[in-house]
């Protein structure tokens, strides 16, 4: 568990209710970003409170700081990968242009995500176009395979283990926190992304299954993520709302574009 001991700490998780209350209407406005962040903080507080009850106040504070940092790490990584790898934005950076000129590097090519955007219509359905990358994938570039989840685990691990160690977490606790975070991220992505593009839920054989969190699709959190990702697709040049499952980094880096209504609604 976490290193350290102390007096019992109390956790407050009331804010988490915003994320877990199902919609009472077929179509409902999502909660605000502030409500979502307050709810995430409430969940971290509730978990930390439970740790404090079991292991003391010092362990509770270690849990709170560690979990908050882990969330930031995952949000920033999601942002960077989406913006600079999936959208090959790295090719436009001054550093890469210098490296390309100096070392004769080849520009990064699309992994299929750019093609996914090209065939996504304003209502998020797909105008399926013949494409060698997307045609070979049942989920047309919208889902994570087990191999991608493995790469993500390694990527987050090399950043999170040092951070959690500094926060006083043991290796065992760090591993549990890392794997839980990776699974939750993948489960949210698999439940949200293919479904909103009218594609089937990913099967267990293909990756974390899309049905893993299907019961939560009507909750405020998933409504927020759905509208947030619609904004990403509708933003000019798809520049904005790069976070899909872990909202935060867009607000940190000034690329949050909010809710963008469909063109038919604007007209």
PDB file of C-alpha atoms in Angstrom:
ATOM      1  CA  UNK A   1       0.000   0.000   0.000  1.00  0.00           C
ATOM      2  CA  UNK A   2       1.021   3.647   0.428  1.00  0.00           C
ATOM      3  CA  UNK A   3       3.978   4.330   2.694  1.00  0.00           C
ATOM      4  CA  UNK A   4       3.344   6.336   5.855  1.00  0.00           C
ATOM      5  CA  UNK A   5       0.753   6.476   8.582  1.00  0.00           C
ATOM      6  CA  UNK A   6      -1.142   9.050  10.635  1.00  0.00           C
ATOM      7  CA  UNK A   7      -4.560   9.978  11.906  1.00  0.00           C
ATOM      8  CA  UNK A   8      -7.673   8.872  10.047  1.00  0.00           C
ATOM      9  CA  UNK A   9      -8.664  11.261   7.268  1.00  0.00           C
ATOM     10  CA  UNK A  10     -12.124  11.884   6.020  1.00  0.00           C
ATOM     11  CA  UNK A  11     -12.854  11.938   2.259  1.00  0.00           C
ATOM     12  CA  UNK A  12     -15.582  13.858   0.534  1.00  0.00           C
ATOM     13  CA  UNK A  13     -16.967  12.421  -2.696  1.00  0.00           C
ATOM     14  CA  UNK A  14     -20.230  14.303  -3.098  1.00  0.00           C
ATOM     15  CA  UNK A  15     -19.065  15.870  -6.365  1.00  0.00           C
ATOM     16  CA  UNK A  16     -18.817  12.428  -7.927  1.00  0.00           C
ATOM     17  CA  UNK A  17     -22.611  12.279  -8.103  1.00  0.00           C
ATOM     18  CA  UNK A  18     -22.593  14.583 -11.139  1.00  0.00           C
ATOM     19  CA  UNK A  19     -20.746  11.972 -13.184  1.00  0.00           C
ATOM     20  CA  UNK A  20     -22.817   9.025 -12.056  1.00  0.00           C
ATOM     21  CA  UNK A  21     -26.377  10.304 -12.361  1.00  0.00           C
ATOM     22  CA  UNK A  22     -28.028   8.996 -15.544  1.00  0.00           C
ATOM     23  CA  UNK A  23     -29.805  11.384 -17.857  1.00  0.00           C
ATOM     24  CA  UNK A  24     -33.547  11.644 -17.263  1.00  0.00           C
ATOM     25  CA  UNK A  25     -34.134  12.649 -20.878  1.00  0.00           C
ATOM     26  CA  UNK A  26     -33.345  11.037 -24.193  1.00  0.00           C
ATOM     27  CA  UNK A  27     -31.420  14.170 -25.197  1.00  0.00           C
ATOM     28  CA  UNK A  28     -29.930  16.354 -22.479  1.00  0.00           C
ATOM     29  CA  UNK A  29     -27.358  19.078 -22.217  1.00  0.00           C
ATOM     30  CA  UNK A  30     -24.038  17.888 -20.773  1.00  0.00           C
ATOM     31  CA  UNK A  31     -22.720  19.226 -17.472  1.00  0.00           C
ATOM     32  CA  UNK A  32     -20.279  22.115 -17.612  1.00  0.00           C
ATOM     33  CA  UNK A  33     -16.513  21.615 -17.581  1.00  0.00           C
ATOM     34  CA  UNK A  34     -16.446  22.992 -14.045  1.00  0.00           C
ATOM     35  CA  UNK A  35     -18.953  20.407 -12.851  1.00  0.00           C
ATOM     36  CA  UNK A  36     -16.976  17.608 -14.493  1.00  0.00           C
ATOM     37  CA  UNK A  37     -13.706  18.746 -12.912  1.00  0.00           C
ATOM     38  CA  UNK A  38     -15.412  19.096  -9.530  1.00  0.00           C
ATOM     39  CA  UNK A  39     -16.769  15.574  -9.886  1.00  0.00           C
ATOM     40  CA  UNK A  40     -13.365  14.145 -10.795  1.00  0.00           C
ATOM     41  CA  UNK A  41     -11.909  15.908  -7.754  1.00  0.00           C
ATOM     42  CA  UNK A  42     -14.737  14.434  -5.682  1.00  0.00           C
ATOM     43  CA  UNK A  43     -13.932  10.917  -6.859  1.00  0.00           C
ATOM     44  CA  UNK A  44     -10.243  11.411  -6.031  1.00  0.00           C
ATOM     45  CA  UNK A  45     -11.297  12.763  -2.640  1.00  0.00           C
ATOM     46  CA  UNK A  46     -13.559   9.787  -1.992  1.00  0.00           C
ATOM     47  CA  UNK A  47     -10.829   7.277  -2.860  1.00  0.00           C
ATOM     48  CA  UNK A  48      -8.302   9.167  -0.754  1.00  0.00           C
ATOM     49  CA  UNK A  49     -10.768   9.295   2.112  1.00  0.00           C
ATOM     50  CA  UNK A  50     -11.144   5.539   1.973  1.00  0.00           C
ATOM     51  CA  UNK A  51      -7.366   5.140   2.023  1.00  0.00           C
ATOM     52  CA  UNK A  52      -7.191   7.527   4.962  1.00  0.00           C
ATOM     53  CA  UNK A  53      -9.805   5.580   6.868  1.00  0.00           C
ATOM     54  CA  UNK A  54      -7.780   2.406   6.391  1.00  0.00           C
ATOM     55  CA  UNK A  55      -4.224   3.733   6.707  1.00  0.00           C
ATOM     56  CA  UNK A  56      -4.249   7.238   8.182  1.00  0.00           C
ATOM     57  CA  UNK A  57      -4.047  10.878   7.173  1.00  0.00           C
ATOM     58  CA  UNK A  58      -0.574  10.769   5.629  1.00  0.00           C
ATOM     59  CA  UNK A  59      -1.588   7.905   3.353  1.00  0.00           C
ATOM     60  CA  UNK A  60      -4.728   9.836   2.394  1.00  0.00           C
ATOM     61  CA  UNK A  61      -2.707  12.877   1.342  1.00  0.00           C
ATOM     62  CA  UNK A  62      -0.283  10.664  -0.589  1.00  0.00           C
ATOM     63  CA  UNK A  63      -3.206   9.042  -2.354  1.00  0.00           C
ATOM     64  CA  UNK A  64      -4.819  12.370  -3.244  1.00  0.00           C
ATOM     65  CA  UNK A  65      -1.653  13.974  -4.642  1.00  0.00           C
ATOM     66  CA  UNK A  66      -0.638  10.782  -6.451  1.00  0.00           C
ATOM     67  CA  UNK A  67      -4.025  10.255  -8.103  1.00  0.00           C
ATOM     68  CA  UNK A  68      -4.300  13.905  -9.124  1.00  0.00           C
ATOM     69  CA  UNK A  69      -0.852  13.751 -10.710  1.00  0.00           C
ATOM     70  CA  UNK A  70      -1.646  10.466 -12.452  1.00  0.00           C
ATOM     71  CA  UNK A  71      -4.762  12.028 -13.948  1.00  0.00           C
ATOM     72  CA  UNK A  72      -2.771  15.027 -15.202  1.00  0.00           C
ATOM     73  CA  UNK A  73      -0.168  12.686 -16.734  1.00  0.00           C
ATOM     74  CA  UNK A  74      -2.873  10.725 -18.552  1.00  0.00           C
ATOM     75  CA  UNK A  75      -4.687  13.846 -19.755  1.00  0.00           C
ATOM     76  CA  UNK A  76      -1.515  15.489 -21.099  1.00  0.00           C
ATOM     77  CA  UNK A  77      -0.386  12.253 -22.783  1.00  0.00           C
ATOM     78  CA  UNK A  78      -3.785  11.791 -24.401  1.00  0.00           C
ATOM     79  CA  UNK A  79      -3.584  15.373 -25.663  1.00  0.00           C
ATOM     80  CA  UNK A  80      -0.040  15.107 -27.016  1.00  0.00           C
ATOM     81  CA  UNK A  81      -0.619  11.751 -28.745  1.00  0.00           C
ATOM     82  CA  UNK A  82      -3.896  12.902 -30.283  1.00  0.00           C
ATOM     83  CA  UNK A  83      -2.630  16.276 -31.473  1.00  0.00           C
ATOM     84  CA  UNK A  84       0.933  15.521 -32.505  1.00  0.00           C
ATOM     85  CA  UNK A  85       0.791  11.839 -33.499  1.00  0.00           C
ATOM     86  CA  UNK A  86      -2.745  11.001 -34.605  1.00  0.00           C
ATOM     87  CA  UNK A  87      -3.190  14.381 -36.299  1.00  0.00           C
ATOM     88  CA  UNK A  88       0.526  14.354 -37.272  1.00  0.00           C
ATOM     89  CA  UNK A  89       0.833  17.865 -35.859  1.00  0.00           C
ATOM     90  CA  UNK A  90       4.465  17.134 -35.062  1.00  0.00           C
ATOM     91  CA  UNK A  91       5.245  17.711 -38.740  1.00  0.00           C
ATOM     92  CA  UNK A  92       4.232  21.365 -38.321  1.00  0.00           C
ATOM     93  CA  UNK A  93       6.426  22.104 -35.310  1.00  0.00           C
ATOM     94  CA  UNK A  94       9.532  24.238 -35.753  1.00  0.00           C
ATOM     95  CA  UNK A  95      11.643  21.597 -33.999  1.00  0.00           C
ATOM     96  CA  UNK A  96      10.629  18.848 -36.424  1.00  0.00           C
ATOM     97  CA  UNK A  97      11.110  21.143 -39.409  1.00  0.00           C
ATOM     98  CA  UNK A  98      14.645  21.851 -38.202  1.00  0.00           C
ATOM     99  CA  UNK A  99      15.311  18.154 -37.612  1.00  0.00           C
ATOM    100  CA  UNK A 100      13.854  17.289 -41.003  1.00  0.00           C
ATOM    101  CA  UNK A 101      16.140  19.777 -42.712  1.00  0.00           C
ATOM    102  CA  UNK A 102      19.205  18.898 -40.654  1.00  0.00           C
ATOM    103  CA  UNK A 103      18.891  15.122 -40.490  1.00  0.00           C
ATOM    104  CA  UNK A 104      16.812  14.515 -43.651  1.00  0.00           C
ATOM    105  CA  UNK A 105      13.951  12.989 -41.640  1.00  0.00           C
ATOM    106  CA  UNK A 106      10.818  11.729 -43.337  1.00  0.00           C
ATOM    107  CA  UNK A 107       7.579  13.413 -42.204  1.00  0.00           C
ATOM    108  CA  UNK A 108       5.320  11.292 -40.016  1.00  0.00           C
ATOM    109  CA  UNK A 109       2.537   9.596 -41.975  1.00  0.00           C
ATOM    110  CA  UNK A 110      -1.070   9.172 -40.907  1.00  0.00           C
ATOM    111  CA  UNK A 111      -1.926   6.098 -38.862  1.00  0.00           C
ATOM    112  CA  UNK A 112      -5.514   6.244 -40.155  1.00  0.00           C
ATOM    113  CA  UNK A 113      -6.819   8.941 -37.837  1.00  0.00           C
ATOM    114  CA  UNK A 114      -6.680  11.681 -40.453  1.00  0.00           C
ATOM    115  CA  UNK A 115      -8.639   9.415 -42.798  1.00  0.00           C
ATOM    116  CA  UNK A 116     -11.152   8.811 -39.997  1.00  0.00           C
ATOM    117  CA  UNK A 117     -11.802  12.546 -39.852  1.00  0.00           C
ATOM    118  CA  UNK A 118     -12.217  12.777 -43.606  1.00  0.00           C
ATOM    119  CA  UNK A 119     -15.045  10.242 -43.604  1.00  0.00           C
ATOM    120  CA  UNK A 120     -16.826  11.554 -40.488  1.00  0.00           C
ATOM    121  CA  UNK A 121     -19.911  13.617 -41.313  1.00  0.00           C
ATOM    122  CA  UNK A 122     -21.258  16.503 -39.262  1.00  0.00           C
ATOM    123  CA  UNK A 123     -23.730  14.223 -37.458  1.00  0.00           C
ATOM    124  CA  UNK A 124     -20.823  11.896 -36.543  1.00  0.00           C
ATOM    125  CA  UNK A 125     -21.992   9.100 -38.859  1.00  0.00           C
ATOM    126  CA  UNK A 126     -19.503   7.863 -41.440  1.00  0.00           C
ATOM    127  CA  UNK A 127     -19.397   8.419 -45.176  1.00  0.00           C
ATOM    128  CA  UNK A 128     -17.335   5.289 -45.684  1.00  0.00           C
ATOM    129  CA  UNK A 129     -14.720   5.857 -48.316  1.00  0.00           C
ATOM    130  CA  UNK A 130     -12.434   3.240 -49.766  1.00  0.00           C
ATOM    131  CA  UNK A 131      -9.212   3.434 -47.811  1.00  0.00           C
ATOM    132  CA  UNK A 132      -6.563   0.718 -47.384  1.00  0.00           C
ATOM    133  CA  UNK A 133      -5.923   1.589 -43.727  1.00  0.00           C
ATOM    134  CA  UNK A 134      -9.522   1.916 -42.551  1.00  0.00           C
ATOM    135  CA  UNK A 135     -10.926  -0.911 -44.676  1.00  0.00           C
ATOM    136  CA  UNK A 136      -8.689  -3.401 -42.888  1.00  0.00           C
ATOM    137  CA  UNK A 137     -10.083  -2.400 -39.498  1.00  0.00           C
ATOM    138  CA  UNK A 138     -13.571  -3.438 -38.346  1.00  0.00           C
ATOM    139  CA  UNK A 139     -13.733  -0.262 -36.239  1.00  0.00           C
ATOM    140  CA  UNK A 140     -12.247   2.020 -38.914  1.00  0.00           C
ATOM    141  CA  UNK A 141      -9.596   3.563 -36.690  1.00  0.00           C
ATOM    142  CA  UNK A 142     -11.896   4.393 -33.783  1.00  0.00           C
ATOM    143  CA  UNK A 143     -10.870   1.701 -31.276  1.00  0.00           C
ATOM    144  CA  UNK A 144      -7.746   0.629 -29.376  1.00  0.00           C
ATOM    145  CA  UNK A 145      -6.335  -2.830 -29.996  1.00  0.00           C
ATOM    146  CA  UNK A 146      -4.640  -4.752 -27.198  1.00  0.00           C
ATOM    147  CA  UNK A 147      -1.264  -3.851 -28.702  1.00  0.00           C
ATOM    148  CA  UNK A 148      -2.082  -0.136 -28.586  1.00  0.00           C
ATOM    149  CA  UNK A 149      -3.189  -0.490 -24.958  1.00  0.00           C
ATOM    150  CA  UNK A 150       0.146  -2.169 -24.243  1.00  0.00           C
ATOM    151  CA  UNK A 151       2.068   0.721 -25.797  1.00  0.00           C
ATOM    152  CA  UNK A 152      -0.005   3.200 -23.804  1.00  0.00           C
ATOM    153  CA  UNK A 153       0.690   1.287 -20.598  1.00  0.00           C
ATOM    154  CA  UNK A 154       4.446   1.536 -21.182  1.00  0.00           C
ATOM    155  CA  UNK A 155       4.180   5.215 -22.129  1.00  0.00           C
ATOM    156  CA  UNK A 156       2.254   6.148 -18.979  1.00  0.00           C
ATOM    157  CA  UNK A 157       4.320   3.820 -16.770  1.00  0.00           C
ATOM    158  CA  UNK A 158       7.659   5.537 -17.441  1.00  0.00           C
ATOM    159  CA  UNK A 159       6.110   8.815 -16.293  1.00  0.00           C
ATOM    160  CA  UNK A 160       3.802   7.676 -13.509  1.00  0.00           C
ATOM    161  CA  UNK A 161       6.155   5.386 -11.562  1.00  0.00           C
ATOM    162  CA  UNK A 162       8.618   8.209 -10.738  1.00  0.00           C
ATOM    163  CA  UNK A 163       5.777  10.549  -9.815  1.00  0.00           C
ATOM    164  CA  UNK A 164       4.012   8.040  -7.580  1.00  0.00           C
ATOM    165  CA  UNK A 165       7.328   7.103  -5.947  1.00  0.00           C
ATOM    166  CA  UNK A 166       7.858  10.781  -5.091  1.00  0.00           C
ATOM    167  CA  UNK A 167       4.360  10.792  -3.603  1.00  0.00           C
ATOM    168  CA  UNK A 168       5.301   7.911  -1.309  1.00  0.00           C
ATOM    169  CA  UNK A 169       3.514   5.116  -3.164  1.00  0.00           C
ATOM    170  CA  UNK A 170       4.908   1.589  -3.027  1.00  0.00           C
ATOM    171  CA  UNK A 171       5.669  -0.277  -6.252  1.00  0.00           C
ATOM    172  CA  UNK A 172       2.629  -2.496  -5.684  1.00  0.00           C
ATOM    173  CA  UNK A 173       0.295   0.447  -5.129  1.00  0.00           C
ATOM    174  CA  UNK A 174       1.767   2.279  -8.141  1.00  0.00           C
ATOM    175  CA  UNK A 175       1.214  -0.744 -10.366  1.00  0.00           C
ATOM    176  CA  UNK A 176      -2.378  -1.131  -9.227  1.00  0.00           C
ATOM    177  CA  UNK A 177      -3.035   2.588  -9.784  1.00  0.00           C
ATOM    178  CA  UNK A 178      -1.388   2.515 -13.217  1.00  0.00           C
ATOM    179  CA  UNK A 179      -3.272  -0.541 -14.468  1.00  0.00           C
ATOM    180  CA  UNK A 180      -6.580   0.727 -13.083  1.00  0.00           C
ATOM    181  CA  UNK A 181      -6.058   4.079 -14.799  1.00  0.00           C
ATOM    182  CA  UNK A 182      -5.111   2.502 -18.133  1.00  0.00           C
ATOM    183  CA  UNK A 183      -8.090   0.147 -18.012  1.00  0.00           C
ATOM    184  CA  UNK A 184     -10.539   2.938 -17.178  1.00  0.00           C
ATOM    185  CA  UNK A 185      -9.175   5.114 -19.987  1.00  0.00           C
ATOM    186  CA  UNK A 186      -9.420   2.290 -22.520  1.00  0.00           C
ATOM    187  CA  UNK A 187     -12.896   1.268 -21.308  1.00  0.00           C
ATOM    188  CA  UNK A 188     -14.171   4.838 -21.644  1.00  0.00           C
ATOM    189  CA  UNK A 189     -12.635   5.222 -25.116  1.00  0.00           C
ATOM    190  CA  UNK A 190     -13.948   1.876 -26.369  1.00  0.00           C
ATOM    191  CA  UNK A 191     -17.419   2.582 -24.968  1.00  0.00           C
ATOM    192  CA  UNK A 192     -17.578   6.126 -26.333  1.00  0.00           C
ATOM    193  CA  UNK A 193     -15.735   6.451 -29.615  1.00  0.00           C
ATOM    194  CA  UNK A 194     -16.849   3.631 -31.942  1.00  0.00           C
ATOM    195  CA  UNK A 195     -20.443   3.897 -30.680  1.00  0.00           C
ATOM    196  CA  UNK A 196     -20.740   7.621 -31.401  1.00  0.00           C
ATOM    197  CA  UNK A 197     -19.692   6.917 -34.993  1.00  0.00           C
ATOM    198  CA  UNK A 198     -22.329   4.160 -35.376  1.00  0.00           C
ATOM    199  CA  UNK A 199     -19.783   1.368 -35.261  1.00  0.00           C
ATOM    200  CA  UNK A 200     -20.054  -1.856 -33.241  1.00  0.00           C
ATOM    201  CA  UNK A 201     -18.661  -2.126 -29.719  1.00  0.00           C
ATOM    202  CA  UNK A 202     -15.131  -3.553 -29.771  1.00  0.00           C
ATOM    203  CA  UNK A 203     -15.000  -7.242 -28.858  1.00  0.00           C
ATOM    204  CA  UNK A 204     -12.859  -8.661 -26.071  1.00  0.00           C
ATOM    205  CA  UNK A 205     -10.674 -10.400 -28.639  1.00  0.00           C
ATOM    206  CA  UNK A 206      -9.883  -7.026 -30.248  1.00  0.00           C
ATOM    207  CA  UNK A 207      -9.217  -4.931 -27.140  1.00  0.00           C
ATOM    208  CA  UNK A 208     -10.897  -3.713 -23.985  1.00  0.00           C
ATOM    209  CA  UNK A 209     -14.558  -4.447 -24.809  1.00  0.00           C
ATOM    210  CA  UNK A 210     -16.896  -1.611 -25.721  1.00  0.00           C
ATOM    211  CA  UNK A 211     -19.650  -3.013 -23.539  1.00  0.00           C
ATOM    212  CA  UNK A 212     -17.513  -2.594 -20.416  1.00  0.00           C
ATOM    213  CA  UNK A 213     -19.048   0.789 -19.551  1.00  0.00           C
ATOM    214  CA  UNK A 214     -22.072   0.810 -21.862  1.00  0.00           C
ATOM    215  CA  UNK A 215     -24.448   1.168 -18.910  1.00  0.00           C
ATOM    216  CA  UNK A 216     -22.934   4.598 -18.219  1.00  0.00           C
ATOM    217  CA  UNK A 217     -23.439   6.097 -21.678  1.00  0.00           C
ATOM    218  CA  UNK A 218     -26.410   8.164 -20.478  1.00  0.00           C
ATOM    219  CA  UNK A 219     -24.549   9.668 -17.504  1.00  0.00           C
ATOM    220  CA  UNK A 220     -23.460  13.278 -17.356  1.00  0.00           C
ATOM    221  CA  UNK A 221     -19.799  12.364 -17.788  1.00  0.00           C
ATOM    222  CA  UNK A 222     -20.363  10.451 -21.027  1.00  0.00           C
ATOM    223  CA  UNK A 223     -22.702  13.157 -22.342  1.00  0.00           C
ATOM    224  CA  UNK A 224     -19.928  15.669 -21.687  1.00  0.00           C
ATOM    225  CA  UNK A 225     -17.331  13.530 -23.483  1.00  0.00           C
ATOM    226  CA  UNK A 226     -19.706  12.955 -26.419  1.00  0.00           C
ATOM    227  CA  UNK A 227     -20.368  16.677 -26.941  1.00  0.00           C
ATOM    228  CA  UNK A 228     -16.709  17.472 -26.341  1.00  0.00           C
ATOM    229  CA  UNK A 229     -15.596  15.071 -29.075  1.00  0.00           C
ATOM    230  CA  UNK A 230     -18.257  16.343 -31.460  1.00  0.00           C
ATOM    231  CA  UNK A 231     -16.644  19.746 -30.960  1.00  0.00           C
ATOM    232  CA  UNK A 232     -13.293  18.262 -31.934  1.00  0.00           C
ATOM    233  CA  UNK A 233     -14.692  16.956 -35.213  1.00  0.00           C
ATOM    234  CA  UNK A 234     -16.556  20.209 -35.987  1.00  0.00           C
ATOM    235  CA  UNK A 235     -13.737  22.584 -35.067  1.00  0.00           C
ATOM    236  CA  UNK A 236     -11.925  24.180 -38.013  1.00  0.00           C
ATOM    237  CA  UNK A 237      -9.124  21.831 -38.990  1.00  0.00           C
ATOM    238  CA  UNK A 238     -10.127  19.585 -36.056  1.00  0.00           C
ATOM    239  CA  UNK A 239      -7.958  21.915 -33.957  1.00  0.00           C
ATOM    240  CA  UNK A 240      -9.385  21.749 -30.468  1.00  0.00           C
ATOM    241  CA  UNK A 241     -10.837  19.409 -27.861  1.00  0.00           C
ATOM    242  CA  UNK A 242      -8.009  16.910 -28.272  1.00  0.00           C
ATOM    243  CA  UNK A 243      -8.833  15.268 -24.949  1.00  0.00           C
ATOM    244  CA  UNK A 244     -11.321  12.440 -25.429  1.00  0.00           C
ATOM    245  CA  UNK A 245     -11.485  10.592 -22.092  1.00  0.00           C
ATOM    246  CA  UNK A 246      -9.473  12.739 -19.660  1.00  0.00           C
ATOM    247  CA  UNK A 247     -10.572  16.372 -20.002  1.00  0.00           C
ATOM    248  CA  UNK A 248      -8.061  18.908 -18.684  1.00  0.00           C
ATOM    249  CA  UNK A 249      -5.103  19.448 -21.037  1.00  0.00           C
ATOM    250  CA  UNK A 250      -7.198  21.355 -23.608  1.00  0.00           C
ATOM    251  CA  UNK A 251      -8.025  23.861 -20.869  1.00  0.00           C
ATOM    252  CA  UNK A 252      -4.360  24.018 -19.857  1.00  0.00           C
ATOM    253  CA  UNK A 253      -3.106  24.669 -23.403  1.00  0.00           C
ATOM    254  CA  UNK A 254      -5.918  26.907 -24.658  1.00  0.00           C
ATOM    255  CA  UNK A 255      -7.398  24.530 -27.229  1.00  0.00           C
ATOM    256  CA  UNK A 256     -10.778  23.894 -25.610  1.00  0.00           C
ATOM    257  CA  UNK A 257     -13.461  24.972 -28.096  1.00  0.00           C
ATOM    258  CA  UNK A 258     -16.510  23.923 -26.089  1.00  0.00           C
ATOM    259  CA  UNK A 259     -19.724  22.625 -27.610  1.00  0.00           C
ATOM    260  CA  UNK A 260     -20.095  23.232 -31.349  1.00  0.00           C
ATOM    261  CA  UNK A 261     -23.674  22.561 -32.501  1.00  0.00           C
ATOM    262  CA  UNK A 262     -24.378  20.687 -35.746  1.00  0.00           C
ATOM    263  CA  UNK A 263     -24.614  22.752 -38.910  1.00  0.00           C
ATOM    264  CA  UNK A 264     -28.305  21.907 -39.326  1.00  0.00           C
ATOM    265  CA  UNK A 265     -29.037  23.352 -35.888  1.00  0.00           C
ATOM    266  CA  UNK A 266     -27.052  26.510 -36.611  1.00  0.00           C
ATOM    267  CA  UNK A 267     -28.924  26.983 -39.898  1.00  0.00           C
TER     268      UNK A 267
END
